[in-house]
Tab-separated table of N, CA and C in Angstrom:
chain	number	residue	atom	x	y	z
D	1	UNK	N	51.120	10.053	-13.039
D	1	UNK	CA	51.093	9.357	-13.847
D	1	UNK	C	50.153	9.743	-14.542
D	2	UNK	N	49.549	9.088	-16.216
D	2	UNK	CA	48.465	10.231	-16.436
D	2	UNK	C	46.808	8.980	-16.330
D	3	UNK	N	46.061	8.946	-17.466
D	3	UNK	CA	44.866	8.895	-17.035
D	3	UNK	C	44.367	7.825	-17.282
D	4	UNK	N	45.477	7.091	-18.043
D	4	UNK	CA	45.077	5.917	-18.466
D	4	UNK	C	45.181	4.807	-16.978
D	5	UNK	N	46.930	5.409	-15.641
D	5	UNK	CA	47.354	4.739	-15.223
D	5	UNK	C	46.761	5.144	-14.198
D	6	UNK	N	46.184	6.454	-14.072
D	6	UNK	CA	45.824	6.417	-12.592
D	6	UNK	C	43.680	6.212	-13.044
D	7	UNK	N	43.288	4.893	-13.718
D	7	UNK	CA	42.214	4.161	-14.097
D	7	UNK	C	42.710	3.206	-13.042
D	8	UNK	N	44.303	2.408	-13.094
D	8	UNK	CA	43.500	2.018	-13.153
D	8	UNK	C	44.132	1.464	-11.089
D	9	UNK	N	43.994	2.227	-10.567
D	9	UNK	CA	43.485	2.613	-9.063
D	9	UNK	C	42.397	3.071	-8.609
D	10	UNK	N	41.427	3.741	-9.563
D	10	UNK	CA	40.988	4.561	-9.242
D	10	UNK	C	39.133	3.697	-9.839
D	11	UNK	N	37.893	3.963	-9.368
D	11	UNK	CA	37.113	3.500	-9.963
D	11	UNK	C	36.391	4.136	-10.948
D	12	UNK	N	35.988	5.927	-11.184
D	12	UNK	CA	35.684	6.310	-11.628
D	12	UNK	C	36.790	7.024	-12.900
D	13	UNK	N	34.912	6.594	-13.800
D	13	UNK	CA	35.355	6.855	-15.293
D	13	UNK	C	34.519	8.186	-16.000
D	14	UNK	N	34.146	8.786	-16.902
D	14	UNK	CA	34.285	9.720	-17.646
D	14	UNK	C	32.751	9.907	-17.131
D	15	UNK	N	32.212	10.530	-16.813
D	15	UNK	CA	32.627	11.970	-16.425
D	15	UNK	C	32.787	12.695	-15.142
D	16	UNK	N	33.154	11.281	-14.532
D	16	UNK	CA	33.738	11.951	-12.873
D	16	UNK	C	35.360	11.510	-12.703
D	17	UNK	N	35.854	11.103	-13.761
D	17	UNK	CA	37.099	11.751	-13.688
D	17	UNK	C	37.953	12.375	-13.864
D	18	UNK	N	37.778	13.047	-12.639
D	18	UNK	CA	38.655	14.780	-11.968
D	18	UNK	C	39.972	14.674	-12.013
D	19	UNK	N	40.766	13.474	-12.677
D	19	UNK	CA	42.639	14.084	-13.120
D	19	UNK	C	42.716	14.060	-14.128
D	20	UNK	N	44.416	14.485	-14.453
D	20	UNK	CA	44.332	15.001	-15.557
D	20	UNK	C	46.379	13.231	-15.926
D	21	UNK	N	46.240	14.691	-14.290
D	21	UNK	CA	47.712	13.717	-14.014
D	21	UNK	C	47.089	13.499	-12.658
D	22	UNK	N	48.269	12.517	-12.395
D	22	UNK	CA	49.092	12.906	-10.341
D	22	UNK	C	50.373	11.834	-9.808
D	23	UNK	N	50.673	12.742	-9.446
D	23	UNK	CA	52.237	12.673	-8.675
D	23	UNK	C	52.341	12.887	-8.011
D	24	UNK	N	53.065	10.921	-7.049
D	24	UNK	CA	53.063	11.086	-6.271
D	24	UNK	C	54.007	10.777	-5.447
D	25	UNK	N	54.812	11.900	-4.039
D	25	UNK	CA	56.428	11.309	-3.723
D	25	UNK	C	56.444	11.351	-1.810
D	26	UNK	N	55.915	10.161	-1.722
D	26	UNK	CA	55.815	10.380	-0.500
D	26	UNK	C	54.526	9.795	-0.437
D	27	UNK	N	54.283	10.087	0.965
D	27	UNK	CA	53.051	10.264	1.430
D	27	UNK	C	52.401	11.850	0.973
D	28	UNK	N	52.856	12.318	0.031
D	28	UNK	CA	52.154	13.231	-0.628
D	28	UNK	C	52.341	12.826	-2.066
D	29	UNK	N	50.005	13.551	-2.360
D	29	UNK	CA	49.700	13.505	-3.434
D	29	UNK	C	50.054	14.513	-4.040
D	30	UNK	N	50.410	15.208	-5.802
D	30	UNK	CA	48.911	15.912	-6.825
D	30	UNK	C	48.932	15.984	-7.167
D	31	UNK	N	47.088	16.146	-7.687
D	31	UNK	CA	46.629	15.863	-9.141
D	31	UNK	C	46.710	17.101	-9.455
D	32	UNK	N	46.372	16.424	-10.463
D	32	UNK	CA	46.390	18.283	-11.914
D	32	UNK	C	44.572	17.652	-12.422
D	33	UNK	N	44.248	19.051	-13.182
D	33	UNK	CA	42.989	19.038	-13.658
D	33	UNK	C	43.449	20.515	-14.267
D	34	UNK	N	42.964	20.457	-16.002
D	34	UNK	CA	42.563	21.298	-17.024
D	34	UNK	C	41.281	22.094	-16.483
D	35	UNK	N	40.592	22.761	-16.369
D	35	UNK	CA	39.060	23.163	-16.354
D	35	UNK	C	39.140	23.381	-18.240
D	36	UNK	N	37.944	23.153	-18.733
D	36	UNK	CA	38.183	22.669	-19.625
D	36	UNK	C	37.108	24.383	-20.376
D	37	UNK	N	36.212	23.337	-19.309
D	37	UNK	CA	35.221	24.629	-19.899
D	37	UNK	C	33.863	24.024	-20.355
D	38	UNK	N	34.075	23.198	-20.905
D	38	UNK	CA	32.892	22.837	-21.741
D	38	UNK	C	32.002	20.915	-20.403
D	39	UNK	N	32.743	21.196	-19.138
D	39	UNK	CA	32.477	20.087	-18.333
D	39	UNK	C	31.172	20.272	-17.675
D	40	UNK	N	30.123	19.218	-17.614
D	40	UNK	CA	29.201	18.988	-17.308
D	40	UNK	C	28.313	20.070	-15.934
D	41	UNK	N	29.228	20.096	-15.341
D	41	UNK	CA	29.070	20.962	-13.826
D	41	UNK	C	29.320	22.418	-14.272
D	42	UNK	N	29.581	22.864	-14.946
D	42	UNK	CA	29.582	24.290	-15.199
D	42	UNK	C	28.622	24.943	-16.363
D	43	UNK	N	27.554	23.671	-16.507
D	43	UNK	CA	26.470	24.565	-17.584
D	43	UNK	C	25.443	25.434	-17.141
D	44	UNK	N	24.937	25.128	-15.170
D	44	UNK	CA	24.797	25.699	-15.118
D	44	UNK	C	24.718	25.747	-14.149
D	45	UNK	N	26.094	26.318	-13.437
D	45	UNK	CA	27.255	27.240	-12.237
D	45	UNK	C	28.146	27.267	-12.431
D	46	UNK	N	27.956	29.171	-13.436
D	46	UNK	CA	26.766	29.893	-13.095
D	46	UNK	C	26.321	29.955	-15.000
D	47	UNK	N	25.059	30.356	-15.496
D	47	UNK	CA	25.938	30.221	-16.821
D	47	UNK	C	25.682	32.460	-17.169
D	48	UNK	N	26.845	32.215	-18.315
D	48	UNK	CA	28.041	33.416	-18.831
D	48	UNK	C	28.922	33.344	-17.782
D	49	UNK	N	28.254	33.040	-16.698
D	49	UNK	CA	29.935	32.838	-15.287
D	49	UNK	C	30.360	31.902	-15.008
D	50	UNK	N	30.857	31.001	-15.340
D	50	UNK	CA	30.896	29.978	-14.478
D	50	UNK	C	31.850	29.431	-13.152
D	51	UNK	N	31.420	28.645	-12.564
D	51	UNK	CA	32.937	28.607	-11.842
D	51	UNK	C	32.901	27.191	-11.720
D	52	UNK	N	33.599	27.059	-11.161
D	52	UNK	CA	33.777	25.138	-10.642
D	52	UNK	C	33.041	25.110	-9.344
D	53	UNK	N	32.294	24.115	-9.091
D	53	UNK	CA	31.135	23.930	-8.058
D	53	UNK	C	32.074	23.849	-6.640
D	54	UNK	N	32.010	24.163	-5.451
D	54	UNK	CA	32.920	23.317	-4.767
D	54	UNK	C	33.320	22.248	-3.959
D	55	UNK	N	31.972	21.476	-3.944
D	55	UNK	CA	31.577	20.029	-4.012
D	55	UNK	C	32.477	19.410	-5.092
D	56	UNK	N	32.937	19.963	-6.801
D	56	UNK	CA	33.472	19.338	-7.203
D	56	UNK	C	35.262	19.642	-6.922
D	57	UNK	N	35.540	20.452	-6.665
D	57	UNK	CA	37.152	21.252	-5.884
D	57	UNK	C	37.022	19.939	-4.969
D	58	UNK	N	36.518	19.407	-4.192
D	58	UNK	CA	36.281	19.218	-2.916
D	58	UNK	C	36.383	16.523	-3.810
D	59	UNK	N	35.896	16.637	-4.841
D	59	UNK	CA	36.503	15.932	-5.479
D	59	UNK	C	38.100	15.274	-5.669
D	60	UNK	N	37.921	16.910	-6.071
D	60	UNK	CA	39.506	16.365	-7.708
D	60	UNK	C	40.517	16.215	-6.079
D	61	UNK	N	40.495	17.177	-4.882
D	61	UNK	CA	40.998	16.150	-4.059
D	61	UNK	C	40.709	15.096	-3.548
D	62	UNK	N	39.726	13.876	-3.475
D	62	UNK	CA	39.516	13.604	-2.278
D	62	UNK	C	39.813	12.254	-3.954
D	63	UNK	N	39.800	12.154	-5.139
D	63	UNK	CA	40.579	11.001	-6.383
D	63	UNK	C	42.253	11.574	-6.140
D	64	UNK	N	42.519	12.574	-5.523
D	64	UNK	CA	44.139	12.408	-5.684
D	64	UNK	C	44.503	11.967	-4.509
D	65	UNK	N	43.301	11.539	-3.116
D	65	UNK	CA	44.027	11.283	-2.324
D	65	UNK	C	44.086	9.898	-2.512
D	66	UNK	N	43.102	9.547	-2.596
D	66	UNK	CA	42.839	7.920	-2.961
D	66	UNK	C	44.379	7.340	-4.089
D	67	UNK	N	44.975	8.095	-4.220
D	67	UNK	CA	46.088	7.354	-4.858
D	67	UNK	C	47.172	7.011	-4.391
D	68	UNK	N	47.363	7.505	-2.833
D	68	UNK	CA	47.373	7.247	-1.438
D	68	UNK	C	47.426	6.503	-1.183
D	69	UNK	N	46.137	5.797	-1.772
D	69	UNK	CA	45.301	4.610	-0.831
D	69	UNK	C	45.334	2.791	-1.866
D	70	UNK	N	46.024	2.973	-2.617
D	70	UNK	CA	46.305	2.311	-3.814
D	70	UNK	C	46.429	1.307	-2.913
D	71	UNK	N	47.193	1.136	-2.167
D	71	UNK	CA	47.385	-0.738	-2.445
D	71	UNK	C	46.339	-1.095	-1.389
D	72	UNK	N	45.373	-0.303	-1.006
D	72	UNK	CA	43.790	-1.295	-0.578
D	72	UNK	C	42.592	-0.501	-1.260
D	73	UNK	N	42.866	-0.375	-2.441
D	73	UNK	CA	42.234	0.073	-3.260
D	73	UNK	C	42.558	-1.798	-4.462
D	74	UNK	N	42.049	-2.324	-4.037
D	74	UNK	CA	42.862	-4.225	-4.766
D	74	UNK	C	40.654	-4.214	-4.960
D	75	UNK	N	40.900	-5.011	-6.492
D	75	UNK	CA	39.937	-4.976	-7.244
D	75	UNK	C	38.205	-5.438	-6.510
D	76	UNK	N	37.468	-4.256	-6.655
D	76	UNK	CA	35.811	-4.542	-6.047
D	76	UNK	C	35.730	-3.676	-5.149
D	77	UNK	N	37.024	-2.843	-4.469
D	77	UNK	CA	36.744	-1.835	-3.418
D	77	UNK	C	36.272	-0.383	-3.556
D	78	UNK	N	35.510	-0.278	-3.332
D	78	UNK	CA	35.044	1.219	-3.790
D	78	UNK	C	35.904	2.445	-2.563
D	79	UNK	N	36.192	3.388	-2.140
D	79	UNK	CA	36.292	4.520	-1.773
D	79	UNK	C	35.254	5.714	-0.894
D	80	UNK	N	34.911	5.375	-0.246
D	80	UNK	CA	33.523	6.097	-0.292
D	80	UNK	C	34.287	7.224	1.077
D	81	UNK	N	33.328	8.958	0.981
D	81	UNK	CA	33.172	9.298	1.291
D	81	UNK	C	33.101	10.232	3.363
D	82	UNK	N	33.551	9.863	4.200
D	82	UNK	CA	33.480	9.208	5.174
D	82	UNK	C	33.138	10.383	6.110
D	83	UNK	N	33.668	11.600	5.665
D	83	UNK	CA	33.410	13.033	6.183
D	83	UNK	C	34.511	13.878	5.811
D	84	UNK	N	34.292	15.301	5.449
D	84	UNK	CA	34.715	16.783	5.666
D	84	UNK	C	34.109	17.638	6.589
D	85	UNK	N	36.345	18.140	7.003
D	85	UNK	CA	35.376	19.002	7.787
D	85	UNK	C	36.657	20.416	7.219
D	86	UNK	N	36.509	21.555	8.196
D	86	UNK	CA	37.159	22.236	8.302
D	86	UNK	C	36.935	23.153	6.742
D	87	UNK	N	36.445	23.261	6.362
D	87	UNK	CA	36.775	23.670	4.392
D	87	UNK	C	36.714	24.663	4.510
D	88	UNK	N	37.571	25.700	3.841
D	88	UNK	CA	37.816	26.826	3.399
D	88	UNK	C	37.441	27.221	1.745
D	89	UNK	N	36.397	28.432	1.008
D	89	UNK	CA	36.341	28.037	-0.131
D	89	UNK	C	36.714	29.524	-0.019
D	90	UNK	N	38.324	29.960	-0.792
D	90	UNK	CA	39.066	31.074	-0.292
D	90	UNK	C	38.514	30.974	-1.627
D	91	UNK	N	39.181	31.262	-2.849
D	91	UNK	CA	38.713	31.513	-4.392
D	91	UNK	C	38.671	30.768	-5.240
D	92	UNK	N	37.193	31.661	-6.316
D	92	UNK	CA	37.278	30.913	-7.530
D	92	UNK	C	38.141	30.262	-8.614
D	93	UNK	N	37.524	28.217	-8.965
D	93	UNK	CA	37.786	28.327	-9.935
D	93	UNK	C	37.333	28.486	-11.796
D	94	UNK	N	37.768	28.735	-12.179
D	94	UNK	CA	36.907	29.013	-13.455
D	94	UNK	C	37.692	28.468	-14.972
D	95	UNK	N	36.555	28.360	-16.384
D	95	UNK	CA	37.487	27.135	-17.230
D	95	UNK	C	38.325	28.226	-17.388
D	96	UNK	N	39.726	27.876	-18.100
D	96	UNK	CA	40.850	28.276	-18.395
D	96	UNK	C	42.174	27.603	-17.236
D	97	UNK	N	41.422	27.058	-16.197
D	97	UNK	CA	43.039	26.954	-14.848
D	97	UNK	C	42.752	25.601	-15.111
D	98	UNK	N	44.461	25.845	-14.055
D	98	UNK	CA	44.777	24.516	-14.409
D	98	UNK	C	44.776	24.253	-12.448
D	99	UNK	N	44.406	23.489	-12.014
D	99	UNK	CA	44.240	23.173	-10.714
D	99	UNK	C	45.004	21.645	-10.307
D	100	UNK	N	45.862	22.259	-8.273
D	100	UNK	CA	46.641	21.832	-7.977
D	100	UNK	C	46.113	21.286	-7.108
D	101	UNK	N	46.158	20.105	-6.695
D	101	UNK	CA	44.836	19.073	-5.601
D	101	UNK	C	46.882	18.813	-4.746
D	102	UNK	N	47.100	19.302	-3.482
D	102	UNK	CA	48.087	18.596	-3.025
D	102	UNK	C	46.978	18.271	-1.274
D	103	UNK	N	47.925	16.760	-1.113
D	103	UNK	CA	46.841	16.134	0.133
D	103	UNK	C	47.914	15.541	0.661
D	104	UNK	N	47.629	14.892	2.070
D	104	UNK	CA	48.028	13.575	2.741
D	104	UNK	C	47.382	13.425	3.374
D	105	UNK	N	47.875	11.755	3.484
D	105	UNK	CA	46.922	10.808	4.780
D	105	UNK	C	47.764	10.906	5.982
D	106	UNK	N	46.567	11.954	6.991
D	106	UNK	CA	47.139	11.918	7.925
D	106	UNK	C	47.353	10.750	9.446
D	107	UNK	N	46.719	10.300	8.972
D	107	UNK	CA	46.232	8.723	9.991
D	107	UNK	C	45.579	7.789	9.331
D	108	UNK	N	45.192	6.742	9.352
D	108	UNK	CA	44.519	5.517	8.901
D	108	UNK	C	44.321	4.515	9.737
D	109	UNK	N	42.994	4.112	10.309
D	109	UNK	CA	42.151	2.628	10.749
D	109	UNK	C	42.293	2.205	9.891
D	110	UNK	N	42.846	1.027	8.709
D	110	UNK	CA	41.699	0.248	7.851
D	110	UNK	C	40.827	0.250	8.497
D	111	UNK	N	39.468	0.188	8.027
D	111	UNK	CA	39.283	0.603	6.555
D	111	UNK	C	39.079	2.008	6.547
D	112	UNK	N	39.804	2.852	7.394
D	112	UNK	CA	38.885	4.441	7.425
D	112	UNK	C	40.356	4.914	7.153
D	113	UNK	N	40.556	6.214	6.741
D	113	UNK	CA	41.673	7.068	5.683
D	113	UNK	C	41.091	8.931	6.470
D	114	UNK	N	41.713	9.782	6.570
D	114	UNK	CA	41.815	10.715	7.080
D	114	UNK	C	42.674	11.216	6.465
D	115	UNK	N	42.497	12.636	5.992
D	115	UNK	CA	44.326	12.879	4.650
D	115	UNK	C	43.299	14.219	5.231
D	116	UNK	N	44.086	15.239	4.536
D	116	UNK	CA	44.007	16.760	4.679
D	116	UNK	C	44.768	17.116	3.196
D	117	UNK	N	44.456	18.509	2.161
D	117	UNK	CA	45.113	19.108	1.484
D	117	UNK	C	44.345	20.310	1.160
D	118	UNK	N	45.125	20.649	-0.518
D	118	UNK	CA	44.641	21.728	-0.688
D	118	UNK	C	44.215	22.332	-1.424
D	119	UNK	N	43.313	22.944	-2.722
D	119	UNK	CA	43.592	23.105	-3.740
D	119	UNK	C	43.994	24.372	-4.874
D	120	UNK	N	44.800	24.495	-5.150
D	120	UNK	CA	45.565	25.388	-6.202
D	120	UNK	C	45.223	25.693	-7.338
D	121	UNK	N	44.902	27.668	-7.331
D	121	UNK	CA	45.842	27.444	-9.155
D	121	UNK	C	46.399	28.952	-8.693
D	122	UNK	N	48.086	28.072	-9.877
D	122	UNK	CA	48.913	29.669	-10.129
D	122	UNK	C	49.206	29.661	-9.000
D	123	UNK	N	49.839	28.846	-7.232
D	123	UNK	CA	50.159	28.998	-5.963
D	123	UNK	C	49.304	29.094	-5.745
D	124	UNK	N	47.597	29.800	-5.807
D	124	UNK	CA	46.928	30.663	-4.819
D	124	UNK	C	45.282	29.670	-4.307
D	125	UNK	N	45.851	30.106	-3.083
D	125	UNK	CA	44.704	29.459	-2.045
D	125	UNK	C	43.213	29.114	-3.019
D	126	UNK	N	42.603	27.758	-3.344
D	126	UNK	CA	41.046	28.190	-3.265
D	126	UNK	C	40.650	27.518	-2.512
D	127	UNK	N	40.729	26.386	-1.930
D	127	UNK	CA	40.270	25.280	-1.270
D	127	UNK	C	41.080	24.735	0.126
D	128	UNK	N	40.312	24.637	1.205
D	128	UNK	CA	41.820	23.702	2.308
D	128	UNK	C	40.432	22.861	2.798
D	129	UNK	N	40.879	21.553	2.903
D	129	UNK	CA	39.955	20.572	3.898
D	129	UNK	C	41.051	19.915	4.458
D	130	UNK	N	40.167	18.893	4.711
D	130	UNK	CA	40.328	17.726	6.484
D	130	UNK	C	38.733	16.916	5.512
D	131	UNK	N	39.488	15.398	5.042
D	131	UNK	CA	38.260	14.687	5.072
D	131	UNK	C	38.657	13.268	4.984
D	132	UNK	N	37.872	12.074	5.307
D	132	UNK	CA	37.522	10.955	5.523
D	132	UNK	C	37.006	9.817	4.792
D	133	UNK	N	37.186	9.187	4.605
D	133	UNK	CA	37.106	7.855	3.373
D	133	UNK	C	36.470	6.893	4.290
D	134	UNK	N	36.119	5.401	3.408
D	134	UNK	CA	36.484	4.578	4.382
D	134	UNK	C	36.700	3.867	3.021
D	135	UNK	N	37.047	2.482	3.186
D	135	UNK	CA	37.503	1.479	1.636
D	135	UNK	C	36.232	0.602	1.759
D	136	UNK	N	34.899	0.086	1.655
D	136	UNK	CA	34.404	0.210	1.500
D	136	UNK	C	34.478	-1.285	-0.086
D	137	UNK	N	33.971	-2.537	0.755
D	137	UNK	CA	34.127	-3.861	0.522
D	137	UNK	C	32.508	-4.393	-1.613
D	138	UNK	N	32.402	-5.074	-1.765
D	138	UNK	CA	31.198	-5.096	-2.420
D	138	UNK	C	30.621	-6.128	-1.605
Protein backbone atom coordinates (compact mmCIF):
# COMPACT_ATOMS: atom_id res chain seq x y z
CA UNK A 1 0.00 0.00 0.00
CA UNK A 2 1.14 3.55 -0.70
CA UNK A 3 1.18 6.61 1.60
CA UNK A 4 -2.43 7.54 0.86
CA UNK A 5 -3.60 4.03 1.75
CA UNK A 6 -1.39 4.01 4.87
CA UNK A 7 -2.99 7.29 6.03
CA UNK A 8 -6.40 5.59 5.96
CA UNK A 9 -5.12 3.32 8.76
CA UNK A 10 -2.52 5.35 10.68
CA UNK A 11 -3.25 8.71 12.33
CA UNK A 12 0.30 9.96 11.63
CA UNK A 13 0.82 12.84 9.20
CA UNK A 14 3.71 14.98 7.96
CA UNK A 15 6.39 15.11 9.37
CA UNK A 16 5.86 11.99 11.46
CA UNK A 17 4.46 9.58 8.86
CA UNK A 18 7.60 7.51 8.34
CA UNK A 19 6.42 4.94 5.80
CA UNK A 20 6.53 5.35 2.04
CA UNK A 21 4.92 1.98 1.44
CA UNK A 22 4.05 -1.19 3.30
CA UNK A 23 3.19 -4.74 2.33
CA UNK A 24 1.18 -7.09 4.47
CA UNK A 25 1.49 -10.82 3.96
CA UNK A 26 -0.61 -12.63 6.53
CA UNK A 27 0.77 -11.84 9.98
CA UNK A 28 3.88 -10.02 8.72
CA UNK A 29 4.12 -6.35 7.76
CA UNK A 30 7.08 -4.95 5.84
CA UNK A 31 7.37 -1.18 5.75
CA UNK A 32 9.75 0.86 3.62
CA UNK A 33 11.06 4.37 4.09
CA UNK A 34 13.64 6.12 1.94
CA UNK A 35 15.83 8.49 3.96
CA UNK A 36 16.03 11.59 1.76
CA UNK A 37 18.42 13.60 3.89
CA UNK A 38 16.22 16.66 4.46
CA UNK A 39 14.21 15.19 7.36
CA UNK A 40 13.84 17.33 10.51
CA UNK A 41 15.50 14.69 12.69
CA UNK A 42 18.74 14.80 10.68
CA UNK A 43 19.31 18.55 11.01
CA UNK A 44 21.07 18.24 14.37
CA UNK A 45 21.86 14.52 14.46
CA UNK A 46 24.71 15.06 13.56
CA UNK A 47 25.82 18.17 11.62
CA UNK A 48 28.11 17.07 8.80
CA UNK A 49 27.57 13.36 9.58
CA UNK A 50 23.79 12.73 9.60
CA UNK A 51 22.57 9.49 11.18
CA UNK A 52 18.91 8.54 11.67
CA UNK A 53 18.21 8.54 15.45
CA UNK A 54 17.41 5.16 17.00
CA UNK A 55 14.09 6.43 18.30
CA UNK A 56 13.04 7.24 14.71
CA UNK A 57 13.97 3.71 13.59
CA UNK A 58 11.84 2.34 16.44
CA UNK A 59 8.98 4.57 15.26
CA UNK A 60 9.28 3.15 11.74
CA UNK A 61 8.95 -0.33 13.27
CA UNK A 62 5.92 0.77 15.28
CA UNK A 63 4.15 2.30 12.29
CA UNK A 64 4.76 -0.87 10.28
CA UNK A 65 3.32 -3.00 13.10
CA UNK A 66 0.23 -0.77 13.33
CA UNK A 67 -0.74 -1.91 9.84
CA UNK A 68 -1.25 -5.36 11.39
CA UNK A 69 -3.67 -3.85 13.91
CA UNK A 70 -5.79 -2.07 11.33
CA UNK A 71 -8.96 -3.89 12.42
CA UNK A 72 -8.60 -2.32 15.89
CA UNK A 73 -7.68 1.11 14.50
CA UNK A 74 -11.23 2.42 14.19
CA UNK A 75 -12.11 6.08 13.89
CA UNK A 76 -10.93 7.99 16.95
CA UNK A 77 -8.55 5.25 18.13
CA UNK A 78 -4.82 5.88 18.54
CA UNK A 79 -1.95 3.42 18.91
CA UNK A 80 0.42 4.25 21.76
CA UNK A 81 3.75 2.65 22.55
CA UNK A 82 3.62 0.95 25.97
CA UNK A 83 7.06 -0.62 25.94
CA UNK A 84 10.32 -1.34 24.18
CA UNK A 85 12.39 -4.36 25.18
CA UNK A 86 15.65 -5.95 24.05
CA UNK A 87 16.33 -3.12 21.59
CA UNK A 88 19.65 -3.53 19.83
CA UNK A 89 21.19 -0.98 17.48
CA UNK A 90 23.65 -2.72 15.20
CA UNK A 91 24.36 -0.46 12.23
CA UNK A 92 23.72 3.24 11.45
CA UNK A 93 21.14 4.39 8.91
CA UNK A 94 22.14 7.37 6.76
CA UNK A 95 20.68 9.61 4.04
CA UNK A 96 20.20 7.68 0.82
CA UNK A 97 19.38 4.44 2.64
CA UNK A 98 16.07 2.67 2.17
CA UNK A 99 14.91 1.18 5.44
CA UNK A 100 12.97 -2.07 5.48
CA UNK A 101 11.08 -2.71 8.73
CA UNK A 102 9.66 -6.20 9.10
CA UNK A 103 7.50 -7.08 12.08
CA UNK A 104 4.79 -9.32 13.40
CA UNK A 105 2.39 -9.41 16.34
CA UNK A 106 3.56 -12.10 18.79
CA UNK A 107 0.58 -11.88 21.11
CA UNK A 108 -2.47 -9.76 21.68
CA UNK A 109 -4.78 -9.14 24.58
CA UNK A 110 -6.84 -6.16 23.38
CA UNK A 111 -6.29 -3.34 23.83
CA UNK A 112 -2.64 -4.52 24.16
CA UNK A 113 -0.52 -5.85 21.31
CA UNK A 114 2.99 -7.32 21.59
CA UNK A 115 5.26 -7.26 18.56
CA UNK A 116 8.75 -8.09 17.39
CA UNK A 117 10.69 -6.77 14.44
CA UNK A 118 13.85 -5.77 12.66
CA UNK A 119 15.02 -2.82 10.61
CA UNK A 120 17.39 -3.62 7.78
CA UNK A 121 19.18 -1.71 5.02
CA UNK A 122 20.30 -3.76 2.02
CA UNK A 123 19.80 -6.94 4.07
CA UNK A 124 22.00 -5.76 6.95
CA UNK A 125 20.26 -5.66 10.36
CA UNK A 126 20.33 -2.16 11.85
CA UNK A 127 17.83 -2.58 14.72
CA UNK A 128 16.03 -5.46 16.38
CA UNK A 129 13.41 -5.03 19.09
CA UNK A 130 10.40 -6.31 20.97
CA UNK A 131 7.72 -3.70 21.58
CA UNK A 132 4.15 -3.27 22.74
CA UNK A 133 1.17 -0.98 22.14
CA UNK A 134 -2.19 -0.10 23.53
CA UNK A 135 -5.01 0.99 21.24
CA UNK A 136 -6.54 3.97 23.03
CA UNK A 137 -9.95 5.52 22.59
CA UNK A 138 -10.79 9.21 22.84
